[in-house]
XYZ file of C-alpha atoms in Angstrom:
378
model
C -28.491 13.764 15.594
C -25.599 15.449 14.830
C -22.548 13.580 12.792
C -19.443 12.776 14.807
C -16.779 13.571 12.782
C -12.890 13.323 13.305
C -11.372 17.015 13.236
C -7.601 16.063 13.858
C -5.268 13.325 13.562
C -1.817 12.892 14.900
C 1.022 10.222 14.408
C 4.639 9.543 15.319
C 5.691 6.460 13.410
C 9.069 5.039 11.917
C 8.746 7.547 9.109
C 8.834 10.147 11.769
C 6.316 12.666 13.300
C 3.576 13.654 11.531
C 0.570 12.100 9.310
C 2.093 13.763 5.986
C 5.717 11.506 6.437
C 3.534 8.522 6.847
C 1.344 9.081 4.221
C 4.405 10.050 1.904
C 6.103 6.694 3.059
C 2.601 4.433 2.232
C 2.377 6.324 -1.221
C 6.053 5.410 -1.918
C 5.169 1.726 -0.860
C 8.329 2.386 1.453
C 9.074 -0.096 4.388
C 10.866 1.576 7.716
C 11.314 -2.037 9.011
C 14.760 -3.062 9.814
C 17.311 -4.315 12.336
C 16.872 -2.759 15.530
C 19.322 0.171 16.826
C 17.913 0.938 20.567
C 15.788 -1.927 21.291
C 17.043 -5.028 22.947
C 14.997 -7.874 24.724
C 15.943 -11.696 25.349
C 13.435 -12.885 22.762
C 15.026 -10.278 20.165
C 17.164 -12.131 17.396
C 17.399 -9.082 15.130
C 14.082 -9.649 13.280
C 12.870 -6.271 11.353
C 11.278 -3.734 13.682
C 9.607 -0.374 13.128
C 11.375 2.030 15.231
C 10.787 5.926 15.711
C 13.958 7.616 14.210
C 16.269 9.252 16.811
C 15.071 12.605 14.872
C 11.779 12.054 15.997
C 10.269 13.207 19.030
C 12.525 12.067 21.892
C 11.708 13.192 25.735
C 14.294 15.160 27.492
C 13.412 13.111 30.815
C 11.298 10.422 30.841
C 9.488 7.680 28.749
C 9.248 7.310 24.961
C 5.785 6.123 25.248
C 4.454 9.368 26.821
C 6.933 11.329 24.233
C 5.113 9.792 21.143
C 1.846 10.000 22.357
C 1.865 13.818 23.493
C 3.456 14.632 20.311
C 0.739 12.650 18.480
C -2.122 14.827 20.212
C -0.589 18.212 19.475
C -0.462 17.342 16.163
C -4.119 16.459 16.189
C -5.052 19.313 18.404
C -3.311 21.669 15.568
C -5.346 19.670 12.707
C -8.586 20.174 14.706
C -7.783 23.908 15.047
C -7.762 23.844 19.177
C -4.926 25.229 21.185
C -5.950 22.886 23.796
C -8.749 20.430 24.504
C -11.793 22.371 25.736
C -12.894 22.034 29.472
C -15.017 19.089 30.251
C -13.338 17.259 27.337
C -12.646 13.294 27.823
C -9.484 11.550 26.753
C -9.673 7.926 26.235
C -6.016 6.260 26.385
C -5.400 2.948 24.999
C -2.983 1.045 26.018
C -1.838 -2.334 27.881
C -2.132 -1.718 31.351
C -2.541 1.514 33.846
C 0.251 2.708 35.256
C 0.278 1.867 39.242
C -0.272 5.066 41.298
C 2.906 5.252 44.014
C 0.231 7.667 46.180
C -1.784 4.590 46.493
C 0.639 2.421 48.295
C 2.235 1.005 44.889
C 5.501 -0.140 44.034
C 7.103 2.695 41.140
C 7.206 1.104 37.887
C 10.871 0.399 36.406
C 11.860 1.655 33.337
C 10.970 -1.542 31.517
C 7.451 -1.696 32.999
C 7.178 1.988 31.747
C 7.755 1.235 27.975
C 5.083 -1.661 28.890
C 2.488 0.325 30.515
C 0.762 3.954 30.205
C 1.092 6.391 28.930
C 0.633 8.521 31.853
C -2.222 10.884 31.796
C 0.018 13.936 33.386
C 2.822 13.522 31.377
C 0.720 13.572 28.041
C -1.531 16.548 28.825
C -0.348 17.944 31.721
C -2.372 18.467 34.912
C -5.711 18.811 33.529
C -8.587 18.569 36.424
C -11.080 19.873 34.180
C -10.767 16.995 31.602
C -11.602 13.410 32.153
C -9.541 10.394 31.806
C -10.722 7.058 30.531
C -8.269 3.931 29.919
C -9.383 1.046 27.741
C -7.615 -2.182 26.456
C -8.728 -4.161 24.052
C -5.799 -5.937 22.701
C -5.070 -4.703 19.561
C -8.569 -3.410 18.447
C -7.924 -1.024 21.326
C -8.189 2.416 19.057
C -10.867 1.323 17.246
C -13.156 0.558 20.233
C -11.903 3.708 21.733
C -13.196 5.670 18.485
C -16.658 3.792 18.811
C -16.849 4.516 22.591
C -15.694 8.425 21.901
C -18.350 8.351 19.466
C -21.390 7.227 22.163
C -19.862 9.556 24.644
C -20.673 12.597 22.182
C -23.660 11.629 20.714
C -25.023 11.481 24.132
C -23.527 15.044 25.045
C -21.235 13.843 28.057
C -18.435 15.779 26.481
C -17.928 18.865 23.747
C -14.425 16.545 22.543
C -12.985 13.462 22.572
C -9.789 12.289 21.863
C -8.626 8.809 21.820
C -4.780 8.719 22.532
C -2.202 5.788 22.678
C 1.202 4.895 22.044
C 3.438 1.748 21.417
C 7.219 1.075 22.233
C 8.874 -1.640 21.381
C 9.539 -3.762 24.899
C 10.447 -6.785 26.311
C 7.006 -8.014 27.499
C 5.082 -7.269 24.760
C 7.863 -8.683 22.212
C 7.846 -11.773 24.232
C 4.352 -12.254 24.187
C 4.246 -12.457 20.404
C 7.199 -14.034 19.903
C 5.939 -17.033 22.301
C 2.573 -17.495 20.135
C 5.326 -17.553 17.237
C 3.602 -14.868 15.703
C 6.837 -12.780 14.936
C 7.970 -12.796 11.632
C 12.094 -13.228 10.797
C 11.546 -11.197 7.829
C 10.034 -8.013 7.236
C 5.939 -8.341 7.331
C 4.550 -8.688 3.429
C 0.637 -8.572 4.367
C -1.661 -10.474 2.023
C 1.736 -11.811 0.462
C 1.489 -15.643 -0.587
C 4.603 -15.754 1.229
C 3.881 -13.640 4.202
C 5.830 -15.183 7.380
C 4.539 -13.271 10.187
C 4.338 -9.922 11.825
C 6.693 -6.956 12.410
C 6.151 -5.108 15.671
C 6.627 -1.417 15.374
C 6.393 1.646 17.734
C 4.664 5.139 17.502
C 1.930 6.979 18.994
C -1.724 8.311 17.497
C -4.261 10.705 18.650
C -7.662 11.044 16.934
C -9.727 14.246 18.191
C -13.502 13.562 17.537
C -16.424 15.936 18.099
C -19.897 16.833 16.598
C -19.986 18.174 13.210
C -21.847 21.074 14.326
C -19.069 21.682 17.401
C -16.614 21.764 14.711
C -18.206 23.736 12.155
C -18.889 26.233 14.857
C -15.560 26.834 15.380
C -14.084 26.398 11.937
C -12.735 23.310 11.881
C -13.099 20.597 9.436
C -15.920 18.521 9.726
C -15.838 16.253 6.235
C -14.767 12.788 7.788
C -17.682 11.420 9.098
C -17.439 8.053 11.597
C -20.879 7.324 10.256
C -20.573 3.401 11.914
C -19.045 1.695 14.092
C -18.873 -2.144 15.231
C -17.037 -3.644 18.435
C -17.192 -7.286 19.144
C -15.560 -9.409 21.861
C -16.031 -13.114 20.359
C -13.774 -15.545 18.677
C -13.621 -19.452 18.575
C -9.834 -19.283 19.533
C -8.173 -16.721 21.493
C -5.302 -16.086 19.343
C -6.680 -16.639 16.103
C -9.086 -14.613 13.723
C -12.417 -15.987 12.792
C -13.563 -15.007 9.215
C -17.151 -15.381 10.002
C -17.118 -12.820 13.068
C -14.940 -10.266 11.250
C -17.485 -10.349 8.465
C -20.606 -10.016 10.866
C -18.354 -6.819 12.539
C -17.910 -5.360 9.454
C -21.862 -5.943 8.673
C -22.556 -4.393 12.126
C -20.619 -1.399 11.331
C -22.315 -1.121 7.527
C -25.651 -1.661 8.973
C -24.924 1.244 11.431
C -23.821 3.788 9.056
C -26.695 3.145 6.862
C -23.981 2.358 4.000
C -24.819 -0.405 1.312
C -21.301 0.118 -0.785
C -17.542 0.314 0.169
C -14.895 2.221 -1.617
C -12.019 0.876 0.259
C -10.797 -1.245 3.057
C -7.974 -0.354 4.957
C -7.558 -3.791 6.868
C -5.770 -4.980 9.903
C -3.589 -7.677 7.861
C -0.477 -7.953 10.169
C 1.093 -10.222 7.705
C 0.310 -13.616 9.663
C -0.645 -16.732 7.139
C -3.784 -17.376 9.501
C -5.078 -13.932 10.145
C -4.873 -12.550 6.498
C -6.705 -15.300 4.940
C -9.537 -15.055 7.642
C -9.843 -11.359 6.788
C -9.458 -11.615 3.233
C -11.904 -14.213 3.127
C -14.383 -11.929 5.189
C -14.005 -9.148 3.102
C -14.730 -10.866 0.246
C -18.323 -12.123 1.591
C -18.828 -8.474 2.558
C -17.743 -7.071 -1.048
C -20.227 -10.058 -2.260
C -22.967 -8.413 0.167
C -22.579 -5.097 -1.392
C -21.869 -6.226 -5.065
C -18.446 -5.168 -5.415
C -16.055 -6.345 -7.613
C -12.900 -4.997 -7.700
C -12.986 -3.309 -4.021
C -9.208 -2.117 -3.261
C -7.843 -3.396 0.171
C -4.516 -2.502 1.666
C -2.690 -2.341 5.186
C -0.009 -0.159 6.539
C 2.003 -2.871 8.721
C 4.302 -4.064 6.254
C 5.551 -0.277 6.165
C 5.595 0.614 9.845
C 5.041 -2.704 11.533
C 2.386 -3.754 13.899
C 1.624 -0.830 16.560
C -0.323 -2.770 18.598
C -3.141 -1.004 20.693
C -2.636 1.970 18.820
C -2.117 0.781 15.297
C -5.799 1.497 14.769
C -4.716 5.275 14.491
C -2.671 4.497 11.483
C -5.139 2.833 9.925
C -7.472 5.588 10.523
C -5.296 8.104 9.137
C -4.548 6.187 5.772
C -8.456 5.906 5.285
C -9.183 9.312 5.795
C -6.291 10.307 3.628
C -7.620 7.779 0.911
C -11.083 9.296 1.209
C -9.430 13.057 0.998
C -7.197 12.603 -1.929
C -8.937 9.581 -3.974
C -5.708 7.606 -3.972
C -5.793 4.168 -2.282
C -1.699 3.272 -1.116
C -0.133 -0.273 -1.935
C 0.706 -2.742 0.870
C 4.579 -2.336 1.372
C 6.127 -5.770 0.861
C 3.218 -7.215 -0.904
C 4.676 -8.426 -4.357
C 2.773 -11.918 -4.900
C -0.781 -11.124 -3.674
C -3.018 -13.758 -2.822
C -5.729 -14.343 -5.356
C -9.086 -12.722 -4.749
C -12.029 -12.600 -6.622
C -13.896 -9.567 -5.489
C -11.143 -7.737 -4.058
C -7.817 -5.549 -5.605
C -4.624 -5.578 -3.281
C -2.884 -2.747 -5.081
C 1.112 -2.908 -5.281
C 1.310 0.460 -6.399
C -0.900 3.805 -5.669
C -4.348 3.089 -7.099
C -6.913 6.100 -7.879
C -10.274 5.650 -6.593
C -12.301 8.476 -8.170
C -15.097 9.771 -6.086
C -14.368 7.687 -3.407
C -16.840 8.396 -0.498
C -16.810 5.533 2.119
C -14.063 3.379 3.811
C -13.940 0.828 6.473
C -11.407 0.376 9.021
C -10.808 -3.321 10.586
C -8.857 -3.473 13.855
C -8.412 -7.297 15.385
C -6.561 -8.292 18.357
C -6.310 -11.649 20.667
C -9.052 -12.667 22.554
C -11.687 -12.296 20.028
C -11.436 -8.492 20.128
C -12.946 -7.236 17.035
C -13.663 -3.828 15.583
C -14.500 -2.500 12.398
C -15.320 1.306 11.906
C -17.025 3.136 8.526
C -15.719 6.637 7.508
C -17.955 8.542 5.228
C -16.645 11.701 3.619
C -19.394 14.425 3.045
Protein backbone atom coordinates (compact mmCIF):
# COMPACT_ATOMS: atom_id res chain seq x y z
CA UNK A 1 0.00 0.00 0.00
CA UNK A 2 1.45 3.33 -1.07
CA UNK A 3 2.13 5.99 1.54
CA UNK A 4 -0.30 8.92 1.56
CA UNK A 5 1.62 12.18 1.58
CA UNK A 6 0.95 15.87 2.03
CA UNK A 7 2.14 17.40 -1.22
CA UNK A 8 0.88 20.93 -0.65
CA UNK A 9 -0.06 23.29 2.17
CA UNK A 10 -1.65 26.73 2.09
CA UNK A 11 -2.59 29.23 4.78
CA UNK A 12 -4.13 32.60 5.42
CA UNK A 13 -3.53 33.72 9.02
CA UNK A 14 -3.35 36.91 11.08
CA UNK A 15 0.30 37.03 9.92
CA UNK A 16 -0.93 37.38 6.33
CA UNK A 17 -1.16 35.17 3.29
CA UNK A 18 1.11 32.14 3.06
CA UNK A 19 2.84 29.43 5.06
CA UNK A 20 6.14 31.36 5.15
CA UNK A 21 4.87 34.51 6.95
CA UNK A 22 3.14 32.25 9.44
CA UNK A 23 6.30 30.20 10.03
CA UNK A 24 8.42 33.34 10.48
CA UNK A 25 5.92 34.65 13.02
CA UNK A 26 6.06 31.40 14.98
CA UNK A 27 9.86 31.30 14.90
CA UNK A 28 10.00 34.85 16.22
CA UNK A 29 7.63 34.01 19.08
CA UNK A 30 5.40 36.84 17.89
CA UNK A 31 1.70 37.25 18.60
CA UNK A 32 -0.68 38.69 16.03
CA UNK A 33 -3.43 39.03 18.63
CA UNK A 34 -4.87 42.42 19.48
CA UNK A 35 -8.06 44.50 19.69
CA UNK A 36 -10.39 44.01 16.74
CA UNK A 37 -10.25 46.51 13.89
CA UNK A 38 -13.23 45.16 11.89
CA UNK A 39 -15.04 42.68 14.10
CA UNK A 40 -17.99 43.79 16.21
CA UNK A 41 -20.62 41.71 17.96
CA UNK A 42 -22.82 41.98 21.07
CA UNK A 43 -20.66 39.59 23.15
CA UNK A 44 -17.36 41.21 22.10
CA UNK A 45 -15.87 43.44 24.79
CA UNK A 46 -12.48 44.27 23.34
CA UNK A 47 -10.65 41.00 24.01
CA UNK A 48 -7.60 40.25 21.82
CA UNK A 49 -8.46 38.47 18.57
CA UNK A 50 -6.50 37.35 15.54
CA UNK A 51 -7.75 39.23 12.48
CA UNK A 52 -6.38 38.70 8.98
CA UNK A 53 -4.66 41.98 8.03
CA UNK A 54 -6.49 44.12 5.52
CA UNK A 55 -3.51 43.77 3.19
CA UNK A 56 -4.32 40.04 3.04
CA UNK A 57 -6.72 38.39 0.59
CA UNK A 58 -9.94 40.36 0.56
CA UNK A 59 -12.82 39.63 -1.81
CA UNK A 60 -13.83 42.15 -4.45
CA UNK A 61 -17.36 40.97 -3.78
CA UNK A 62 -18.72 38.20 -1.64
CA UNK A 63 -17.79 36.76 1.73
CA UNK A 64 -14.30 36.80 3.23
CA UNK A 65 -14.79 33.21 4.31
CA UNK A 66 -14.65 32.02 0.69
CA UNK A 67 -11.79 34.40 -0.12
CA UNK A 68 -9.60 32.98 2.66
CA UNK A 69 -10.34 29.38 1.69
CA UNK A 70 -9.71 30.13 -1.99
CA UNK A 71 -6.36 31.81 -1.28
CA UNK A 72 -5.22 28.92 0.92
CA UNK A 73 -6.18 26.36 -1.73
CA UNK A 74 -4.35 28.29 -4.44
CA UNK A 75 -1.15 28.26 -2.38
CA UNK A 76 -1.51 24.55 -1.56
CA UNK A 77 -2.03 23.65 -5.23
CA UNK A 78 1.01 25.70 -6.22
CA UNK A 79 3.10 23.99 -3.54
CA UNK A 80 1.87 20.63 -4.85
CA UNK A 81 2.94 21.55 -8.39
CA UNK A 82 -0.67 21.45 -9.60
CA UNK A 83 -2.27 24.05 -11.85
CA UNK A 84 -5.69 22.74 -10.81
CA UNK A 85 -7.17 19.74 -9.07
CA UNK A 86 -7.21 16.71 -11.40
CA UNK A 87 -10.55 15.39 -12.63
CA UNK A 88 -12.06 12.99 -10.12
CA UNK A 89 -10.49 14.69 -7.11
CA UNK A 90 -12.34 15.06 -3.81
CA UNK A 91 -12.55 18.33 -1.86
CA UNK A 92 -13.39 18.00 1.83
CA UNK A 93 -14.75 21.32 3.06
CA UNK A 94 -14.63 21.76 6.82
CA UNK A 95 -16.82 24.22 8.64
CA UNK A 96 -19.66 24.81 11.05
CA UNK A 97 -22.53 24.13 8.66
CA UNK A 98 -23.36 23.68 4.98
CA UNK A 99 -24.69 26.76 3.21
CA UNK A 100 -28.40 26.40 2.37
CA UNK A 101 -29.27 26.05 -1.31
CA UNK A 102 -31.69 28.81 -2.43
CA UNK A 103 -32.60 26.72 -5.48
CA UNK A 104 -34.08 24.14 -3.10
CA UNK A 105 -36.57 26.52 -1.59
CA UNK A 106 -34.39 27.73 1.29
CA UNK A 107 -33.92 31.37 2.17
CA UNK A 108 -30.69 32.99 1.04
CA UNK A 109 -28.38 33.38 4.07
CA UNK A 110 -27.72 36.85 5.43
CA UNK A 111 -24.24 38.39 5.45
CA UNK A 112 -23.82 37.43 9.13
CA UNK A 113 -24.87 33.87 8.40
CA UNK A 114 -22.39 33.65 5.52
CA UNK A 115 -19.57 34.38 7.99
CA UNK A 116 -20.82 31.50 10.13
CA UNK A 117 -21.65 28.86 7.48
CA UNK A 118 -19.77 27.65 4.45
CA UNK A 119 -17.46 28.29 2.69
CA UNK A 120 -19.25 27.95 -0.65
CA UNK A 121 -17.62 25.32 -2.93
CA UNK A 122 -18.34 27.30 -6.10
CA UNK A 123 -16.72 30.41 -4.63
CA UNK A 124 -13.65 28.46 -3.52
CA UNK A 125 -12.96 26.39 -6.64
CA UNK A 126 -15.41 27.52 -9.27
CA UNK A 127 -17.95 25.23 -10.89
CA UNK A 128 -16.24 21.85 -11.22
CA UNK A 129 -18.70 19.02 -11.98
CA UNK A 130 -15.68 16.70 -12.29
CA UNK A 131 -14.76 17.28 -8.61
CA UNK A 132 -16.72 15.79 -5.73
CA UNK A 133 -17.36 17.74 -2.55
CA UNK A 134 -17.88 16.55 1.00
CA UNK A 135 -18.72 18.82 3.95
CA UNK A 136 -17.36 17.61 7.28
CA UNK A 137 -17.95 19.10 10.72
CA UNK A 138 -16.32 17.71 13.87
CA UNK A 139 -16.05 20.90 15.90
CA UNK A 140 -12.50 22.21 16.29
CA UNK A 141 -11.03 18.83 15.29
CA UNK A 142 -12.64 19.02 11.83
CA UNK A 143 -9.50 19.60 9.74
CA UNK A 144 -7.63 16.66 11.28
CA UNK A 145 -10.69 14.41 10.97
CA UNK A 146 -10.80 15.47 7.30
CA UNK A 147 -7.14 14.57 6.72
CA UNK A 148 -7.79 11.13 8.20
CA UNK A 149 -10.84 10.73 5.95
CA UNK A 150 -8.89 11.89 2.90
CA UNK A 151 -6.21 9.31 3.61
CA UNK A 152 -8.80 6.52 3.60
CA UNK A 153 -10.33 7.76 0.33
CA UNK A 154 -6.93 7.84 -1.34
CA UNK A 155 -5.95 4.42 0.00
CA UNK A 156 -9.18 3.03 -1.45
CA UNK A 157 -8.39 4.51 -4.86
CA UNK A 158 -11.51 6.69 -4.74
CA UNK A 159 -9.66 9.79 -6.02
CA UNK A 160 -6.28 10.73 -7.49
CA UNK A 161 -5.95 13.75 -5.17
CA UNK A 162 -7.84 14.98 -2.12
CA UNK A 163 -7.86 18.50 -0.73
CA UNK A 164 -8.96 19.52 2.77
CA UNK A 165 -10.10 23.15 2.66
CA UNK A 166 -11.73 25.49 5.12
CA UNK A 167 -11.75 28.91 6.71
CA UNK A 168 -12.88 30.80 9.75
CA UNK A 169 -14.08 34.39 10.00
CA UNK A 170 -14.73 36.12 13.29
CA UNK A 171 -18.50 36.19 13.62
CA UNK A 172 -21.14 36.88 16.23
CA UNK A 173 -22.46 33.32 16.43
CA UNK A 174 -19.24 31.44 17.14
CA UNK A 175 -17.94 34.21 19.36
CA UNK A 176 -21.10 34.03 21.44
CA UNK A 177 -20.86 30.23 21.66
CA UNK A 178 -17.35 30.46 23.10
CA UNK A 179 -18.23 33.38 25.35
CA UNK A 180 -21.25 31.66 26.89
CA UNK A 181 -19.14 28.70 28.07
CA UNK A 182 -16.59 31.18 29.47
CA UNK A 183 -13.80 29.94 27.22
CA UNK A 184 -12.75 33.38 25.92
CA UNK A 185 -9.86 34.99 27.77
CA UNK A 186 -9.86 38.70 28.53
CA UNK A 187 -6.14 38.77 27.72
CA UNK A 188 -4.25 37.18 24.85
CA UNK A 189 -4.12 33.38 24.88
CA UNK A 190 -1.05 31.91 26.65
CA UNK A 191 -1.08 28.15 26.06
CA UNK A 192 0.72 26.10 28.72
CA UNK A 193 1.40 29.16 30.88
CA UNK A 194 0.57 28.84 34.58
CA UNK A 195 -1.31 32.15 34.28
CA UNK A 196 -3.29 31.27 31.16
CA UNK A 197 -6.85 32.58 31.25
CA UNK A 198 -8.69 31.35 28.14
CA UNK A 199 -8.70 31.27 24.37
CA UNK A 200 -8.38 34.04 21.81
CA UNK A 201 -10.37 33.56 18.63
CA UNK A 202 -8.74 34.07 15.25
CA UNK A 203 -9.61 33.88 11.59
CA UNK A 204 -8.02 32.66 8.37
CA UNK A 205 -8.00 29.80 5.92
CA UNK A 206 -6.18 26.54 5.41
CA UNK A 207 -5.73 23.88 2.74
CA UNK A 208 -3.96 20.53 2.67
CA UNK A 209 -3.40 18.64 -0.61
CA UNK A 210 -2.93 14.89 -0.25
CA UNK A 211 -2.16 12.07 -2.67
CA UNK A 212 -0.30 8.80 -2.80
CA UNK A 213 3.48 9.01 -2.73
CA UNK A 214 3.62 7.19 -6.08
CA UNK A 215 1.23 9.70 -7.68
CA UNK A 216 3.19 12.66 -6.29
CA UNK A 217 6.57 11.30 -7.43
CA UNK A 218 5.22 10.58 -10.90
CA UNK A 219 4.34 14.29 -11.20
CA UNK A 220 7.65 15.46 -9.74
CA UNK A 221 5.98 16.73 -6.58
CA UNK A 222 7.25 16.47 -3.02
CA UNK A 223 6.54 13.14 -1.33
CA UNK A 224 8.62 13.48 1.84
CA UNK A 225 5.83 14.15 4.34
CA UNK A 226 3.80 11.01 5.08
CA UNK A 227 0.53 10.87 7.00
CA UNK A 228 1.73 7.73 8.73
CA UNK A 229 -0.96 7.47 11.38
CA UNK A 230 -4.40 8.85 12.11
CA UNK A 231 -6.91 8.35 14.89
CA UNK A 232 -10.30 10.04 15.08
CA UNK A 233 -12.57 9.42 18.04
CA UNK A 234 -15.88 10.85 19.20
CA UNK A 235 -15.78 10.23 22.93
CA UNK A 236 -15.71 12.40 26.01
CA UNK A 237 -16.94 12.42 29.56
CA UNK A 238 -18.16 16.03 29.23
CA UNK A 239 -19.24 17.87 26.09
CA UNK A 240 -17.09 20.99 26.67
CA UNK A 241 -14.11 19.53 28.54
CA UNK A 242 -11.01 17.59 27.49
CA UNK A 243 -10.44 14.13 28.92
CA UNK A 244 -6.87 13.00 29.62
CA UNK A 245 -7.54 9.29 29.19
CA UNK A 246 -9.35 9.70 25.89
CA UNK A 247 -6.67 12.07 24.52
CA UNK A 248 -3.92 9.63 25.44
CA UNK A 249 -5.87 6.74 23.88
CA UNK A 250 -6.31 8.75 20.67
CA UNK A 251 -2.58 9.51 20.47
CA UNK A 252 -1.70 5.86 21.14
CA UNK A 253 -4.07 4.74 18.37
CA UNK A 254 -2.38 7.13 15.93
CA UNK A 255 1.07 5.85 16.92
CA UNK A 256 -0.07 2.24 16.55
CA UNK A 257 -1.58 3.04 13.15
CA UNK A 258 1.75 4.54 12.09
CA UNK A 259 3.77 1.62 13.54
CA UNK A 260 5.84 4.30 15.25
CA UNK A 261 7.15 3.89 18.79
CA UNK A 262 8.71 7.30 19.41
CA UNK A 263 8.07 10.97 18.75
CA UNK A 264 10.38 13.91 18.11
CA UNK A 265 7.75 16.62 18.54
CA UNK A 266 4.11 17.19 19.44
CA UNK A 267 2.18 20.13 18.05
CA UNK A 268 -0.55 20.39 20.65
CA UNK A 269 -4.13 21.56 20.41
CA UNK A 270 -3.48 23.74 23.51
CA UNK A 271 -5.85 26.69 23.28
CA UNK A 272 -4.89 28.41 26.53
CA UNK A 273 -7.71 27.19 28.77
CA UNK A 274 -6.87 25.96 32.24
CA UNK A 275 -8.63 22.60 32.03
CA UNK A 276 -7.91 21.81 28.37
CA UNK A 277 -4.19 22.48 28.47
CA UNK A 278 -3.76 20.54 31.72
CA UNK A 279 -5.62 17.51 30.37
CA UNK A 280 -3.57 17.49 27.18
CA UNK A 281 -0.25 17.88 29.00
CA UNK A 282 -1.11 14.94 31.25
CA UNK A 283 -2.01 12.84 28.21
CA UNK A 284 1.18 13.73 26.34
CA UNK A 285 3.20 12.98 29.49
CA UNK A 286 1.64 9.50 29.58
CA UNK A 287 2.39 8.90 25.90
CA UNK A 288 5.95 10.21 26.34
CA UNK A 289 6.41 7.69 29.15
CA UNK A 290 5.20 4.93 26.82
CA UNK A 291 7.79 6.03 24.25
CA UNK A 292 10.60 6.39 26.79
CA UNK A 293 10.93 10.10 25.94
CA UNK A 294 12.56 12.38 28.50
CA UNK A 295 12.58 15.81 26.82
CA UNK A 296 9.82 15.73 24.19
CA UNK A 297 9.26 19.27 22.80
CA UNK A 298 5.61 20.37 22.75
CA UNK A 299 4.32 23.64 21.34
CA UNK A 300 1.14 25.36 20.13
CA UNK A 301 0.41 28.06 17.55
CA UNK A 302 -2.69 29.48 19.23
CA UNK A 303 -0.87 32.09 21.29
CA UNK A 304 0.36 33.52 17.98
CA UNK A 305 -2.74 33.58 15.77
CA UNK A 306 -5.61 32.55 18.02
CA UNK A 307 -7.98 29.63 17.61
CA UNK A 308 -9.25 29.17 14.04
CA UNK A 309 -11.91 26.71 15.19
CA UNK A 310 -12.85 24.17 12.48
CA UNK A 311 -9.77 24.84 10.35
CA UNK A 312 -7.32 25.13 13.28
CA UNK A 313 -5.79 21.77 12.35
CA UNK A 314 -4.34 23.25 9.14
CA UNK A 315 -1.89 25.69 10.81
CA UNK A 316 -1.05 22.91 13.29
CA UNK A 317 -0.14 20.54 10.45
CA UNK A 318 1.82 23.29 8.69
CA UNK A 319 3.84 24.01 11.84
CA UNK A 320 4.61 20.31 12.38
CA UNK A 321 5.59 19.92 8.73
CA UNK A 322 7.97 22.87 8.94
CA UNK A 323 9.48 21.47 12.13
CA UNK A 324 10.19 18.13 10.45
CA UNK A 325 11.72 19.85 7.43
CA UNK A 326 13.80 22.39 9.37
CA UNK A 327 14.61 20.53 12.57
CA UNK A 328 13.38 23.50 14.63
CA UNK A 329 10.51 23.54 17.12
CA UNK A 330 8.91 26.95 17.50
CA UNK A 331 8.17 28.56 20.85
CA UNK A 332 4.61 29.03 22.02
CA UNK A 333 3.82 32.74 21.78
CA UNK A 334 2.79 34.28 25.11
CA UNK A 335 4.38 31.49 27.15
CA UNK A 336 6.57 32.95 29.90
CA UNK A 337 5.93 30.69 32.90
CA UNK A 338 5.54 27.12 31.61
CA UNK A 339 3.62 24.51 33.55
CA UNK A 340 6.01 22.10 35.27
CA UNK A 341 6.47 18.85 33.32
CA UNK A 342 8.39 15.62 33.80
CA UNK A 343 9.11 14.29 30.32
CA UNK A 344 8.19 17.30 28.18
CA UNK A 345 9.85 20.54 27.15
CA UNK A 346 7.67 23.61 26.52
CA UNK A 347 9.94 25.87 24.44
CA UNK A 348 9.97 29.63 24.98
CA UNK A 349 12.54 30.09 22.18
CA UNK A 350 13.26 28.26 18.91
CA UNK A 351 14.64 24.84 19.79
CA UNK A 352 16.70 22.64 17.49
CA UNK A 353 15.69 18.99 17.23
CA UNK A 354 18.38 17.43 15.10
CA UNK A 355 17.21 14.60 12.87
CA UNK A 356 13.54 15.01 13.69
CA UNK A 357 11.49 12.47 11.72
CA UNK A 358 8.17 12.06 13.55
CA UNK A 359 5.64 14.54 14.87
CA UNK A 360 2.18 14.20 16.35
CA UNK A 361 -0.54 16.77 15.69
CA UNK A 362 -3.39 16.96 18.21
CA UNK A 363 -6.77 18.52 17.55
CA UNK A 364 -9.74 18.41 19.91
CA UNK A 365 -13.23 19.86 19.95
CA UNK A 366 -16.42 20.10 21.96
CA UNK A 367 -18.62 17.04 22.01
CA UNK A 368 -15.69 14.69 22.58
CA UNK A 369 -14.24 15.13 19.08
CA UNK A 370 -10.61 13.99 19.43
CA UNK A 371 -8.13 13.50 16.59
CA UNK A 372 -4.40 12.88 16.31
CA UNK A 373 -2.11 12.52 13.33
CA UNK A 374 1.41 11.15 13.15
CA UNK A 375 3.53 12.74 10.43
CA UNK A 376 6.69 11.02 9.27
CA UNK A 377 9.38 12.59 7.14
CA UNK A 378 10.97 10.11 4.73
